[in-house]
Amino acid sequence: MTDAPVTQPRESLRAWLRAPTASSPRQARAQAVWRGWQRLIANRAAFAGLIVLVILVTLAAIGPWLTPYSVMGQDLSVRLQPPSAQHLLGTDDLGRDILTRILYGARITLMMAALVAVIAGPIGLAVGATAGYLGGWFDVVAMRLVDVFLSFPSLILALAFVAALGPGIENAVIAISLSAWPPIARLARAEALTVRKSDYIAAARLQGASPMRLILKHVMPICLPSVVVRVTLNMAGIILTAAGLGFLGLGAQPPSPEWGAMLASGRQFMLTSWWLAAAPGAAIMLVSLSFNLLGDGLRDVLDPRND
Amino acid sequence: MYWTLEMTDPLLEVRNLRVAYPSAHGYSDALRGISFTLGREKLGIVGESGSGKSTAGRAIMRLLPPKARVTADALRLSGFDLLGASERQMRDIRGGRIAMILQDPRYALNPLKTVGAQIMESYRIHIKGSRAEARDRMLAMLEDVRIRDPRRVTGLYPHELSGGMGQRVMIAMMLIPSPELVIADEPTSALDVTVRGQILDVLNERVEAQGAGLILISHDLPLVSDFCDRVLVMYGGQIMEELAAHDLSQASHPYTIALNASLPPLDHAVDELIVPEYDPSWMTEAPK
Amino acid sequence: MSAGDLANSTSSNRSASSMRWGSAAREFLRTVATVSVTILGLLALTFFIGRLLPLDPVLAILGDDASQEAYDRMVVKLGLDKPLWEQFIAYLWNSLHFDFGMSLTSGKPVTEDILRVFPATLELATVAMILGTGLGIPLGVLAAANRDTWIDQVVRVISLIGYSAPIFWLGLLGLVVFYAGLGWVGAPGRIDIVYQYDLETRTGLYLIDSLLAGRLDIFADVFGRIVLPASILAYGAMAYISRMTRSFMLEQLSQEYIIAAQAKGASRLSVVWGHAFPNIAVQLVTVVALSYAFLLEGAVLTETVFAWPGFGRYLTTALLRADMNAVLGCTLIVGFIFITLNLLSDVFYRVFDPRTR
């Protein structure tokens, strides 16, 4: 009788993830994720992007509790103050603390981005994967539709929809989603095309799987990594479009602290009070930058190409 | 003159040549200290994929990517130190004194330039003179590699050439500046079997006519042993054995013996082809 | 000569080249069909957007307290009483003849308005395009040729910022720094009021017109005012172009023919610009054509920041006043331009790509 060595739970988890061969599908998947994660954090730029995003999400969530100022509260006696100890980013033309408004604005921006991702991603994936797998008239119609949407730069298309629907956050989200799904669909279709002829799809079909099941359980998971990468990369553009709409007065309406709208309202005073323009724009750039870095890193991890 | 040509200097002297690439955990070795000399003869380097044979060829010409770390006790062309040479000096040497013939003319020729333009470029980088002289020399060279209608061929684009034609063009292009050393990296591997013999003939003829030394890199043991005077057998970045071509059947190293044995014999039938067994000790570096 | 030499000779006879023309014609027809369907879809989409409007288009023109008869007359005039598909056919017909209806705000035909404002944007976009490609391509090549060195990193960072920063913010910052701060550039606006009626506009492009008229003072004014918005606009295009150029060059530089060129002893300059670069030239044309789309988008925002009287500002003004005819007309124009650019670059690619020759 040998005494089995008592290993700490953490040690055995590491060992389990590092084992040279996997003994179960779950372990194999977990190992693949672990290896991908290692590669991602090895890429310093992508890691930086991820950290910044995590910080931003955290700030967006708890930030409003951190500041003593109210987001809407006007105090005309302290209007247009430059950055100082009491107001780290200064005050705007109505005396509101800019840092507070930035923090609240983070919620709006991140929420809009998340909504667009959640709407455009699955729609694009579904349409593209189905079109790629089924082919035939569905493919032709779907791809013509995609072509039509892609004939417009995303901002212009979003502008047209917002013009019809009216300004506001919800309409802006819908409008942006309508311009964001086509590239995803095209990508998903390309991936689906490569898988369509493979043997395991044929095997599943011979077992009697319905097309719906095949698409859902076999084709879409293949398309998923590239779609995730593409959505992440497009996030930056989506945020810029949302901010652009806000700047033009078509997104969130004042007094909402959306960053684009803040830039628009700060415009009149900005030549003498530069801090009104600096903070919201820098915030937009920071979020966009992080998504770009993260997306680049994800792409290197999930679609490894030789350098 | 940066070097003195002594009668006793071999054409190429390589001692303890090492190439390492940076990887996730430190450096990983592609070449672990190979040494050999070459005169005006034909040397074959044989090995499987990953043995380091192509790396050796490119290391001699210093054509490896910048992140590769190349070191050697000696790397000399007729006494001239190649390792310490400046990039400018190497540019003179590449093409002018050492030439490399690549494997697949479909990829090794610029798809946008005509054959004529590419051969002329090769000539005019190293030899001063008029365009007319260069043109004449080019047409003569194309005839030397047994291309029948040189004038027409100079106007063709690489994708319009057949495999054999392309390799002849490659040979003409690389040998036109009359280099002393020719490194041929798998020159026939991308060709139809029927054409291989002719290309080797052409290569042989040109190399002997120019009095150059040749290094033939290949994975094809019988081809190398027929064509070359001496053979180096490589594995895992090291030289396993060095012997005269006609002595191959009397090889002493187990790897060479295994390679010999794994060749399908033409004169009698066998039920199973022999697969070499790899001794892990071959991967560790032998003490020098 | 051996049999092998005969086999080695190439074959290029007349039937092969006529086959090439036949298949090219088929390709062309297929492209025409695809593009037509896309344009149809485009028009359907804008028609649909027009119908999405929660506002009543009749009331928008007549005002809220119009009489019932005026209302009914307007309905007939606008063709709103006809069935939907008939309206669509009418819409198709008009749009293909570039008749987008009347603008609410100016009272003139939308087409006339667009023709009036377009040269301003054209001028801005062209200058931006020149700057963007003139900087973007060399930077991309430089980055690829010096991969992973500090040069590469710097170019990538510059490019990344261009991708990530909101263009309207850069415009605002530019004004703060270069106009209010340093006074290096002119005020927002295309031309000083003083000169506006002085200038004979022959082409509609003020830079050219002022030179043609020999008025260097006007030229200086116009130049000072265009340089900042064009640079900001160019930055976005430059980021995209340099990134794509770098990517294409890296792909070429890993090819065997580059090693062969180096083995011949060719200089670095010759290898990068003489060998690798020509092989990406065709792809770059597509990239440049696509970056015009970026420029159109960017123009909308930039013109707002710089009070530039161009197409973009016309569009946003129309938007804020719910002038749907103008909005949809502009959207369609952008769509048409984009489709045309794509088509042209596609054709260009097919004609010049050496692999299909």
mmCIF file of N, CA and C in Angstrom, chain A residues 144 147-157 159-166 233 236 240-241 243-245 247-250 259-260 263-264 267 270-271 274 277-282 284-286 288-290 292-293 296 299 305 307, chain C residues 34 37-38 41-42 45-46 48-50 52-54 147 160-161 163-169 172-173 175-176 179-180 243 250 293 296-297 300-301 304-307 315-316 319-320 322 324 327-328 330-332 334-335 338-339 342:
data_model
loop_
_atom_site.group_PDB
_atom_site.id
_atom_site.type_symbol
_atom_site.label_atom_id
_atom_site.label_comp_id
_atom_site.label_asym_id
_atom_site.label_seq_id
_atom_site.Cartn_x
_atom_site.Cartn_y
_atom_site.Cartn_z
ATOM 1 N N ARG A 144 -26.412 39.127 -51.574
ATOM 2 C CA ARG A 144 -26.790 40.381 -52.228
ATOM 3 C C ARG A 144 -27.171 41.397 -51.173
ATOM 4 N N ASP A 147 -24.129 42.690 -49.634
ATOM 5 C CA ASP A 147 -23.483 43.636 -50.550
ATOM 6 C C ASP A 147 -24.136 44.999 -50.486
ATOM 7 N N VAL A 148 -25.476 44.986 -50.442
ATOM 8 C CA VAL A 148 -26.192 46.260 -50.409
ATOM 9 C C VAL A 148 -25.808 47.033 -49.153
ATOM 10 N N PHE A 149 -25.838 46.349 -48.016
ATOM 11 C CA PHE A 149 -25.480 47.041 -46.779
ATOM 12 C C PHE A 149 -24.038 47.499 -46.799
ATOM 13 N N LEU A 150 -23.169 46.692 -47.410
ATOM 14 C CA LEU A 150 -21.763 47.053 -47.422
ATOM 15 C C LEU A 150 -21.447 48.152 -48.424
ATOM 16 N N SER A 151 -22.454 48.555 -49.214
ATOM 17 C CA SER A 151 -22.185 49.632 -50.158
ATOM 18 C C SER A 151 -22.125 50.979 -49.476
ATOM 19 N N PHE A 152 -22.416 50.993 -48.205
ATOM 20 C CA PHE A 152 -22.340 52.265 -47.507
ATOM 21 C C PHE A 152 -21.282 52.213 -46.421
ATOM 22 N N PRO A 153 -20.543 53.290 -46.252
ATOM 23 C CA PRO A 153 -19.703 53.359 -45.055
ATOM 24 C C PRO A 153 -20.627 53.326 -43.846
ATOM 25 N N SER A 154 -20.182 52.720 -42.757
ATOM 26 C CA SER A 154 -21.107 52.417 -41.663
ATOM 27 C C SER A 154 -21.739 53.673 -41.068
ATOM 28 N N LEU A 155 -20.992 54.750 -41.003
ATOM 29 C CA LEU A 155 -21.559 55.960 -40.412
ATOM 30 C C LEU A 155 -22.700 56.492 -41.264
ATOM 31 N N ILE A 156 -22.507 56.492 -42.574
ATOM 32 C CA ILE A 156 -23.533 57.028 -43.465
ATOM 33 C C ILE A 156 -24.810 56.218 -43.350
ATOM 34 N N LEU A 157 -24.664 54.907 -43.320
ATOM 35 C CA LEU A 157 -25.844 54.058 -43.198
ATOM 36 C C LEU A 157 -26.539 54.307 -41.872
ATOM 37 N N LEU A 159 -26.438 56.981 -40.151
ATOM 38 C CA LEU A 159 -27.067 58.297 -40.244
ATOM 39 C C LEU A 159 -28.426 58.209 -40.916
ATOM 40 N N ALA A 160 -28.472 57.459 -42.010
ATOM 41 C CA ALA A 160 -29.731 57.354 -42.740
ATOM 42 C C ALA A 160 -30.812 56.729 -41.864
ATOM 43 N N PHE A 161 -30.450 55.665 -41.135
ATOM 44 C CA PHE A 161 -31.445 55.020 -40.284
ATOM 45 C C PHE A 161 -31.880 55.921 -39.145
ATOM 46 N N VAL A 162 -30.924 56.602 -38.554
ATOM 47 C CA VAL A 162 -31.278 57.487 -37.451
ATOM 48 C C VAL A 162 -32.149 58.618 -37.955
ATOM 49 N N ALA A 163 -31.889 59.072 -39.166
ATOM 50 C CA ALA A 163 -32.732 60.123 -39.732
ATOM 51 C C ALA A 163 -34.169 59.660 -39.798
ATOM 52 N N ALA A 164 -34.354 58.406 -40.167
ATOM 53 C CA ALA A 164 -35.714 57.889 -40.296
ATOM 54 C C ALA A 164 -36.335 57.589 -38.943
ATOM 55 N N LEU A 165 -35.537 57.053 -38.040
ATOM 56 C CA LEU A 165 -36.093 56.604 -36.772
ATOM 57 C C LEU A 165 -36.155 57.714 -35.734
ATOM 58 N N GLY A 166 -35.333 58.725 -35.921
ATOM 59 C CA GLY A 166 -35.295 59.763 -34.899
ATOM 60 C C GLY A 166 -34.107 59.574 -33.993
ATOM 61 N N LEU A 233 -12.486 43.326 -33.124
ATOM 62 C CA LEU A 233 -11.806 44.330 -33.918
ATOM 63 C C LEU A 233 -12.764 45.422 -34.364
ATOM 64 N N ALA A 236 -14.024 48.730 -32.016
ATOM 65 C CA ALA A 236 -13.428 50.066 -32.033
ATOM 66 C C ALA A 236 -14.194 50.951 -33.003
ATOM 67 N N LEU A 240 -16.492 54.286 -32.280
ATOM 68 C CA LEU A 240 -16.261 55.555 -32.963
ATOM 69 C C LEU A 240 -17.523 56.026 -33.684
ATOM 70 N N THR A 241 -18.247 55.088 -34.298
ATOM 71 C CA THR A 241 -19.488 55.474 -34.972
ATOM 72 C C THR A 241 -20.499 56.000 -33.950
ATOM 73 N N ALA A 243 -19.879 57.344 -31.084
ATOM 74 C CA ALA A 243 -19.441 58.661 -30.634
ATOM 75 C C ALA A 243 -19.706 59.705 -31.713
ATOM 76 N N GLY A 244 -19.511 59.312 -32.961
ATOM 77 C CA GLY A 244 -19.788 60.233 -34.049
ATOM 78 C C GLY A 244 -21.248 60.642 -34.090
ATOM 79 N N LEU A 245 -22.116 59.661 -33.908
ATOM 80 C CA LEU A 245 -23.544 59.973 -33.871
ATOM 81 C C LEU A 245 -23.855 60.906 -32.714
ATOM 82 N N PHE A 247 -21.811 63.000 -31.368
ATOM 83 C CA PHE A 247 -21.252 64.304 -31.691
ATOM 84 C C PHE A 247 -22.194 65.086 -32.597
ATOM 85 N N LEU A 248 -22.841 64.393 -33.510
ATOM 86 C CA LEU A 248 -23.735 65.080 -34.436
ATOM 87 C C LEU A 248 -25.085 65.349 -33.823
ATOM 88 N N GLY A 249 -25.253 64.904 -32.579
ATOM 89 C CA GLY A 249 -26.507 65.166 -31.896
ATOM 90 C C GLY A 249 -27.576 64.128 -32.186
ATOM 91 N N LEU A 250 -27.159 62.988 -32.710
ATOM 92 C CA LEU A 250 -28.141 61.991 -33.125
ATOM 93 C C LEU A 250 -28.198 60.789 -32.206
ATOM 94 N N TRP A 259 -20.095 60.481 -24.420
ATOM 95 C CA TRP A 259 -18.844 61.162 -24.691
ATOM 96 C C TRP A 259 -18.871 62.014 -25.956
ATOM 97 N N GLY A 260 -19.481 61.486 -27.027
ATOM 98 C CA GLY A 260 -19.552 62.252 -28.267
ATOM 99 C C GLY A 260 -20.360 63.529 -28.058
ATOM 100 N N LEU A 263 -18.444 66.146 -26.310
ATOM 101 C CA LEU A 263 -17.532 66.877 -27.188
ATOM 102 C C LEU A 263 -18.278 67.949 -27.968
ATOM 103 N N ALA A 264 -19.466 67.602 -28.407
ATOM 104 C CA ALA A 264 -20.217 68.570 -29.200
ATOM 105 C C ALA A 264 -20.590 69.785 -28.361
ATOM 106 N N ARG A 267 -17.752 72.150 -27.520
ATOM 107 C CA ARG A 267 -17.066 72.753 -28.656
ATOM 108 C C ARG A 267 -16.995 74.270 -28.577
ATOM 109 N N MET A 270 -14.263 75.393 -26.261
ATOM 110 C CA MET A 270 -13.034 74.630 -26.155
ATOM 111 C C MET A 270 -11.805 75.447 -26.501
ATOM 112 N N LEU A 271 -11.972 76.496 -27.326
ATOM 113 C CA LEU A 271 -10.770 77.231 -27.709
ATOM 114 C C LEU A 271 -10.131 77.897 -26.505
ATOM 115 N N TRP A 274 -9.587 74.196 -22.924
ATOM 116 C CA TRP A 274 -9.199 73.003 -23.669
ATOM 117 C C TRP A 274 -9.622 71.720 -22.969
ATOM 118 N N ALA A 277 -12.596 69.547 -24.245
ATOM 119 C CA ALA A 277 -12.458 68.669 -25.407
ATOM 120 C C ALA A 277 -11.535 67.499 -25.116
ATOM 121 N N ALA A 278 -10.557 67.712 -24.236
ATOM 122 C CA ALA A 278 -9.509 66.702 -24.078
ATOM 123 C C ALA A 278 -10.069 65.403 -23.513
ATOM 124 N N ALA A 279 -10.804 65.509 -22.397
ATOM 125 C CA ALA A 279 -11.160 64.288 -21.668
ATOM 126 C C ALA A 279 -12.093 63.347 -22.432
ATOM 127 N N PRO A 280 -13.230 63.829 -22.935
ATOM 128 C CA PRO A 280 -14.124 62.853 -23.571
ATOM 129 C C PRO A 280 -13.476 62.169 -24.769
ATOM 130 N N GLY A 281 -12.763 62.959 -25.586
ATOM 131 C CA GLY A 281 -12.124 62.375 -26.757
ATOM 132 C C GLY A 281 -11.066 61.371 -26.383
ATOM 133 N N ALA A 282 -10.288 61.700 -25.333
ATOM 134 C CA ALA A 282 -9.247 60.768 -24.901
ATOM 135 C C ALA A 282 -9.885 59.479 -24.423
ATOM 136 N N ILE A 284 -12.736 58.178 -25.447
ATOM 137 C CA ILE A 284 -13.164 57.412 -26.623
ATOM 138 C C ILE A 284 -11.971 56.703 -27.240
ATOM 139 N N MET A 285 -10.884 57.445 -27.373
ATOM 140 C CA MET A 285 -9.706 56.862 -28.008
ATOM 141 C C MET A 285 -9.180 55.693 -27.192
ATOM 142 N N LEU A 286 -9.191 55.835 -25.872
ATOM 143 C CA LEU A 286 -8.661 54.788 -25.024
ATOM 144 C C LEU A 286 -9.440 53.488 -25.193
ATOM 145 N N SER A 288 -11.364 52.625 -27.709
ATOM 146 C CA SER A 288 -11.176 52.134 -29.076
ATOM 147 C C SER A 288 -9.826 51.452 -29.221
ATOM 148 N N LEU A 289 -8.804 52.090 -28.660
ATOM 149 C CA LEU A 289 -7.447 51.546 -28.722
ATOM 150 C C LEU A 289 -7.381 50.179 -28.067
ATOM 151 N N SER A 290 -7.995 50.062 -26.890
ATOM 152 C CA SER A 290 -7.928 48.784 -26.189
ATOM 153 C C SER A 290 -8.574 47.678 -26.990
ATOM 154 N N ASN A 292 -8.850 47.569 -30.193
ATOM 155 C CA ASN A 292 -7.972 47.261 -31.330
ATOM 156 C C ASN A 292 -6.829 46.353 -30.906
ATOM 157 N N LEU A 293 -6.192 46.688 -29.791
ATOM 158 C CA LEU A 293 -5.063 45.878 -29.329
ATOM 159 C C LEU A 293 -5.519 44.474 -28.980
ATOM 160 N N ASP A 296 -6.343 42.535 -32.132
ATOM 161 C CA ASP A 296 -5.140 42.082 -32.813
ATOM 162 C C ASP A 296 -4.547 40.869 -32.119
ATOM 163 N N ARG A 299 -6.609 37.813 -32.664
ATOM 164 C CA ARG A 299 -6.445 37.286 -34.014
ATOM 165 C C ARG A 299 -5.179 36.460 -34.112
ATOM 166 N N ARG A 305 -1.233 32.642 -38.037
ATOM 167 C CA ARG A 305 -0.612 32.570 -39.339
ATOM 168 C C ARG A 305 0.869 32.674 -39.116
ATOM 169 N N ASP A 307 4.521 34.179 -39.254
ATOM 170 C CA ASP A 307 4.884 35.580 -39.302
ATOM 171 C C ASP A 307 5.510 35.895 -40.640
ATOM 172 N N THR C 34 -24.331 41.391 -61.158
ATOM 173 C CA THR C 34 -24.222 41.523 -59.707
ATOM 174 C C THR C 34 -24.396 42.980 -59.283
ATOM 175 N N VAL C 37 -27.974 44.181 -59.509
ATOM 176 C CA VAL C 37 -28.803 43.685 -58.400
ATOM 177 C C VAL C 37 -28.487 44.464 -57.138
ATOM 178 N N THR C 38 -27.198 44.738 -56.931
ATOM 179 C CA THR C 38 -26.815 45.480 -55.737
ATOM 180 C C THR C 38 -27.421 46.879 -55.751
ATOM 181 N N GLY C 41 -30.949 46.673 -54.889
ATOM 182 C CA GLY C 41 -31.100 46.482 -53.460
ATOM 183 C C GLY C 41 -30.863 47.774 -52.698
ATOM 184 N N LEU C 42 -29.875 48.527 -53.163
ATOM 185 C CA LEU C 42 -29.561 49.823 -52.555
ATOM 186 C C LEU C 42 -30.774 50.723 -52.569
ATOM 187 N N LEU C 45 -33.427 49.563 -50.288
ATOM 188 C CA LEU C 45 -33.107 49.865 -48.902
ATOM 189 C C LEU C 45 -33.431 51.314 -48.573
ATOM 190 N N THR C 46 -33.005 52.232 -49.433
ATOM 191 C CA THR C 46 -33.262 53.641 -49.136
ATOM 192 C C THR C 46 -34.756 53.939 -49.221
ATOM 193 N N PHE C 48 -37.064 51.884 -48.412
ATOM 194 C CA PHE C 48 -37.576 51.341 -47.168
ATOM 195 C C PHE C 48 -37.296 52.297 -46.005
ATOM 196 N N ILE C 49 -36.072 52.829 -45.985
ATOM 197 C CA ILE C 49 -35.730 53.766 -44.924
ATOM 198 C C ILE C 49 -36.636 54.978 -44.991
ATOM 199 N N GLY C 50 -36.884 55.438 -46.248
ATOM 200 C CA GLY C 50 -37.761 56.581 -46.406
ATOM 201 C C GLY C 50 -39.139 56.318 -45.840
ATOM 202 N N LEU C 52 -39.799 54.350 -43.442
ATOM 203 C CA LEU C 52 -39.718 54.091 -42.007
ATOM 204 C C LEU C 52 -40.078 55.323 -41.197
ATOM 205 N N LEU C 53 -40.021 56.437 -41.883
ATOM 206 C CA LEU C 53 -40.112 57.704 -41.188
ATOM 207 C C LEU C 53 -41.382 57.802 -40.366
ATOM 208 N N PRO C 54 -41.230 58.053 -39.080
ATOM 209 C CA PRO C 54 -42.446 58.217 -38.269
ATOM 210 C C PRO C 54 -43.160 59.534 -38.584
ATOM 211 N N ARG C 147 11.110 45.196 -40.230
ATOM 212 C CA ARG C 147 10.168 44.542 -39.350
ATOM 213 C C ARG C 147 10.690 44.357 -37.945
ATOM 214 N N LEU C 160 -1.976 52.922 -35.357
ATOM 215 C CA LEU C 160 -2.968 52.495 -34.375
ATOM 216 C C LEU C 160 -3.755 53.679 -33.833
ATOM 217 N N ILE C 161 -3.048 54.772 -33.566
ATOM 218 C CA ILE C 161 -3.737 55.959 -33.066
ATOM 219 C C ILE C 161 -4.697 56.475 -34.127
ATOM 220 N N TYR C 163 -6.275 54.802 -36.247
ATOM 221 C CA TYR C 163 -7.421 53.911 -36.243
ATOM 222 C C TYR C 163 -8.355 54.174 -35.092
ATOM 223 N N SER C 164 -7.776 54.514 -33.943
ATOM 224 C CA SER C 164 -8.542 54.487 -32.696
ATOM 225 C C SER C 164 -9.070 55.846 -32.286
ATOM 226 N N ALA C 165 -8.433 56.907 -32.725
ATOM 227 C CA ALA C 165 -8.867 58.220 -32.252
ATOM 228 C C ALA C 165 -10.067 58.679 -33.063
ATOM 229 N N PRO C 166 -11.047 59.269 -32.414
ATOM 230 C CA PRO C 166 -12.189 59.797 -33.153
ATOM 231 C C PRO C 166 -11.748 60.987 -33.981
ATOM 232 N N ILE C 167 -12.161 60.988 -35.238
ATOM 233 C CA ILE C 167 -11.631 61.981 -36.160
ATOM 234 C C ILE C 167 -12.105 63.376 -35.778
ATOM 235 N N PHE C 168 -13.301 63.477 -35.246
ATOM 236 C CA PHE C 168 -13.789 64.804 -34.902
ATOM 237 C C PHE C 168 -13.041 65.362 -33.698
ATOM 238 N N TRP C 169 -12.567 64.472 -32.824
ATOM 239 C CA TRP C 169 -11.782 64.914 -31.689
ATOM 240 C C TRP C 169 -10.433 65.446 -32.150
ATOM 241 N N LEU C 172 -10.931 68.795 -33.490
ATOM 242 C CA LEU C 172 -11.065 69.812 -32.440
ATOM 243 C C LEU C 172 -9.716 70.125 -31.809
ATOM 244 N N LEU C 173 -8.964 69.068 -31.503
ATOM 245 C CA LEU C 173 -7.642 69.290 -30.915
ATOM 246 C C LEU C 173 -6.755 70.073 -31.871
ATOM 247 N N LEU C 175 -7.662 72.218 -34.048
ATOM 248 C CA LEU C 175 -8.025 73.630 -34.010
ATOM 249 C C LEU C 175 -7.467 74.299 -32.767
ATOM 250 N N VAL C 176 -7.580 73.623 -31.651
ATOM 251 C CA VAL C 176 -7.090 74.212 -30.402
ATOM 252 C C VAL C 176 -5.594 74.473 -30.495
ATOM 253 N N TYR C 179 -4.646 76.323 -34.475
ATOM 254 C CA TYR C 179 -5.307 77.575 -34.835
ATOM 255 C C TYR C 179 -5.292 78.541 -33.665
ATOM 256 N N ALA C 180 -5.955 78.119 -32.561
ATOM 257 C CA ALA C 180 -6.010 79.005 -31.409
ATOM 258 C C ALA C 180 -4.650 79.131 -30.749
ATOM 259 N N ARG C 243 -1.193 50.401 -42.850
ATOM 260 C CA ARG C 243 -1.346 49.064 -42.275
ATOM 261 C C ARG C 243 -1.457 48.002 -43.356
ATOM 262 N N LEU C 250 4.935 42.532 -46.164
ATOM 263 C CA LEU C 250 5.450 41.414 -45.375
ATOM 264 C C LEU C 250 5.205 40.106 -46.097
ATOM 265 N N ALA C 293 -13.802 55.433 -49.169
ATOM 266 C CA ALA C 293 -14.989 55.253 -48.331
ATOM 267 C C ALA C 293 -14.745 55.826 -46.952
ATOM 268 N N LEU C 296 -15.081 59.522 -47.180
ATOM 269 C CA LEU C 296 -16.445 60.039 -47.229
ATOM 270 C C LEU C 296 -17.050 60.089 -45.838
ATOM 271 N N GLU C 297 -16.798 59.003 -45.086
ATOM 272 C CA GLU C 297 -17.286 58.987 -43.717
ATOM 273 C C GLU C 297 -16.668 60.106 -42.909
ATOM 274 N N VAL C 300 -17.902 63.686 -43.408
ATOM 275 C CA VAL C 300 -19.124 64.092 -42.718
ATOM 276 C C VAL C 300 -18.787 64.735 -41.380
ATOM 277 N N LEU C 301 -17.911 64.087 -40.632
ATOM 278 C CA LEU C 301 -17.582 64.600 -39.303
ATOM 279 C C LEU C 301 -16.631 65.795 -39.372
ATOM 280 N N THR C 304 -18.222 69.042 -40.268
ATOM 281 C CA THR C 304 -18.968 69.630 -39.161
ATOM 282 C C THR C 304 -18.031 70.406 -38.255
ATOM 283 N N VAL C 305 -16.876 69.838 -37.962
ATOM 284 C CA VAL C 305 -15.939 70.506 -37.060
ATOM 285 C C VAL C 305 -15.388 71.777 -37.694
ATOM 286 N N PHE C 306 -15.075 71.725 -38.973
ATOM 287 C CA PHE C 306 -14.403 72.849 -39.601
ATOM 288 C C PHE C 306 -15.343 73.758 -40.376
ATOM 289 N N ALA C 307 -16.639 73.588 -40.186
ATOM 290 C CA ALA C 307 -17.624 74.428 -40.875
ATOM 291 C C ALA C 307 -17.333 74.452 -42.373
ATOM 292 N N LEU C 315 -25.331 66.990 -45.584
ATOM 293 C CA LEU C 315 -26.021 65.786 -45.103
ATOM 294 C C LEU C 315 -26.442 65.935 -43.652
ATOM 295 N N THR C 316 -25.515 66.383 -42.796
ATOM 296 C CA THR C 316 -25.868 66.468 -41.381
ATOM 297 C C THR C 316 -26.924 67.538 -41.145
ATOM 298 N N LEU C 319 -30.127 66.069 -42.029
ATOM 299 C CA LEU C 319 -30.509 65.114 -41.011
ATOM 300 C C LEU C 319 -31.217 65.782 -39.859
ATOM 301 N N LEU C 320 -30.598 66.860 -39.375
ATOM 302 C CA LEU C 320 -31.158 67.499 -38.197
ATOM 303 C C LEU C 320 -32.513 68.119 -38.490
ATOM 304 N N ALA C 322 -34.634 66.661 -40.629
ATOM 305 C CA ALA C 322 -35.470 65.568 -41.138
ATOM 306 C C ALA C 322 -35.864 65.790 -42.595
ATOM 307 N N MET C 324 -35.855 64.333 -45.548
ATOM 308 C CA MET C 324 -35.564 62.966 -45.961
ATOM 309 C C MET C 324 -35.115 62.875 -47.404
ATOM 310 N N VAL C 327 -31.505 63.652 -47.365
ATOM 311 C CA VAL C 327 -30.720 62.609 -46.688
ATOM 312 C C VAL C 327 -30.588 61.375 -47.574
ATOM 313 N N LEU C 328 -31.728 60.946 -48.104
ATOM 314 C CA LEU C 328 -31.681 59.730 -48.911
ATOM 315 C C LEU C 328 -30.929 59.964 -50.212
ATOM 316 N N CYS C 330 -28.420 61.974 -50.643
ATOM 317 C CA CYS C 330 -26.988 61.915 -50.311
ATOM 318 C C CYS C 330 -26.543 60.487 -50.064
ATOM 319 N N THR C 331 -27.347 59.745 -49.310
ATOM 320 C CA THR C 331 -26.983 58.359 -49.018
ATOM 321 C C THR C 331 -26.833 57.563 -50.303
ATOM 322 N N LEU C 332 -27.767 57.760 -51.218
ATOM 323 C CA LEU C 332 -27.685 57.038 -52.481
ATOM 324 C C LEU C 332 -26.435 57.405 -53.266
ATOM 325 N N VAL C 334 -23.619 58.427 -52.100
ATOM 326 C CA VAL C 334 -22.462 57.767 -51.477
ATOM 327 C C VAL C 334 -22.427 56.299 -51.871
ATOM 328 N N GLY C 335 -23.608 55.669 -51.837
ATOM 329 C CA GLY C 335 -23.669 54.267 -52.222
ATOM 330 C C GLY C 335 -23.198 54.059 -53.656
ATOM 331 N N PHE C 338 -19.452 54.441 -53.924
ATOM 332 C CA PHE C 338 -18.759 53.313 -53.343
ATOM 333 C C PHE C 338 -18.806 52.100 -54.270
ATOM 334 N N ILE C 339 -20.003 51.839 -54.815
ATOM 335 C CA ILE C 339 -20.121 50.699 -55.731
ATOM 336 C C ILE C 339 -19.224 50.905 -56.943
ATOM 337 N N ASN C 342 -15.599 50.271 -56.029
ATOM 338 C CA ASN C 342 -15.343 48.841 -55.898
ATOM 339 C C ASN C 342 -15.236 48.183 -57.249
#
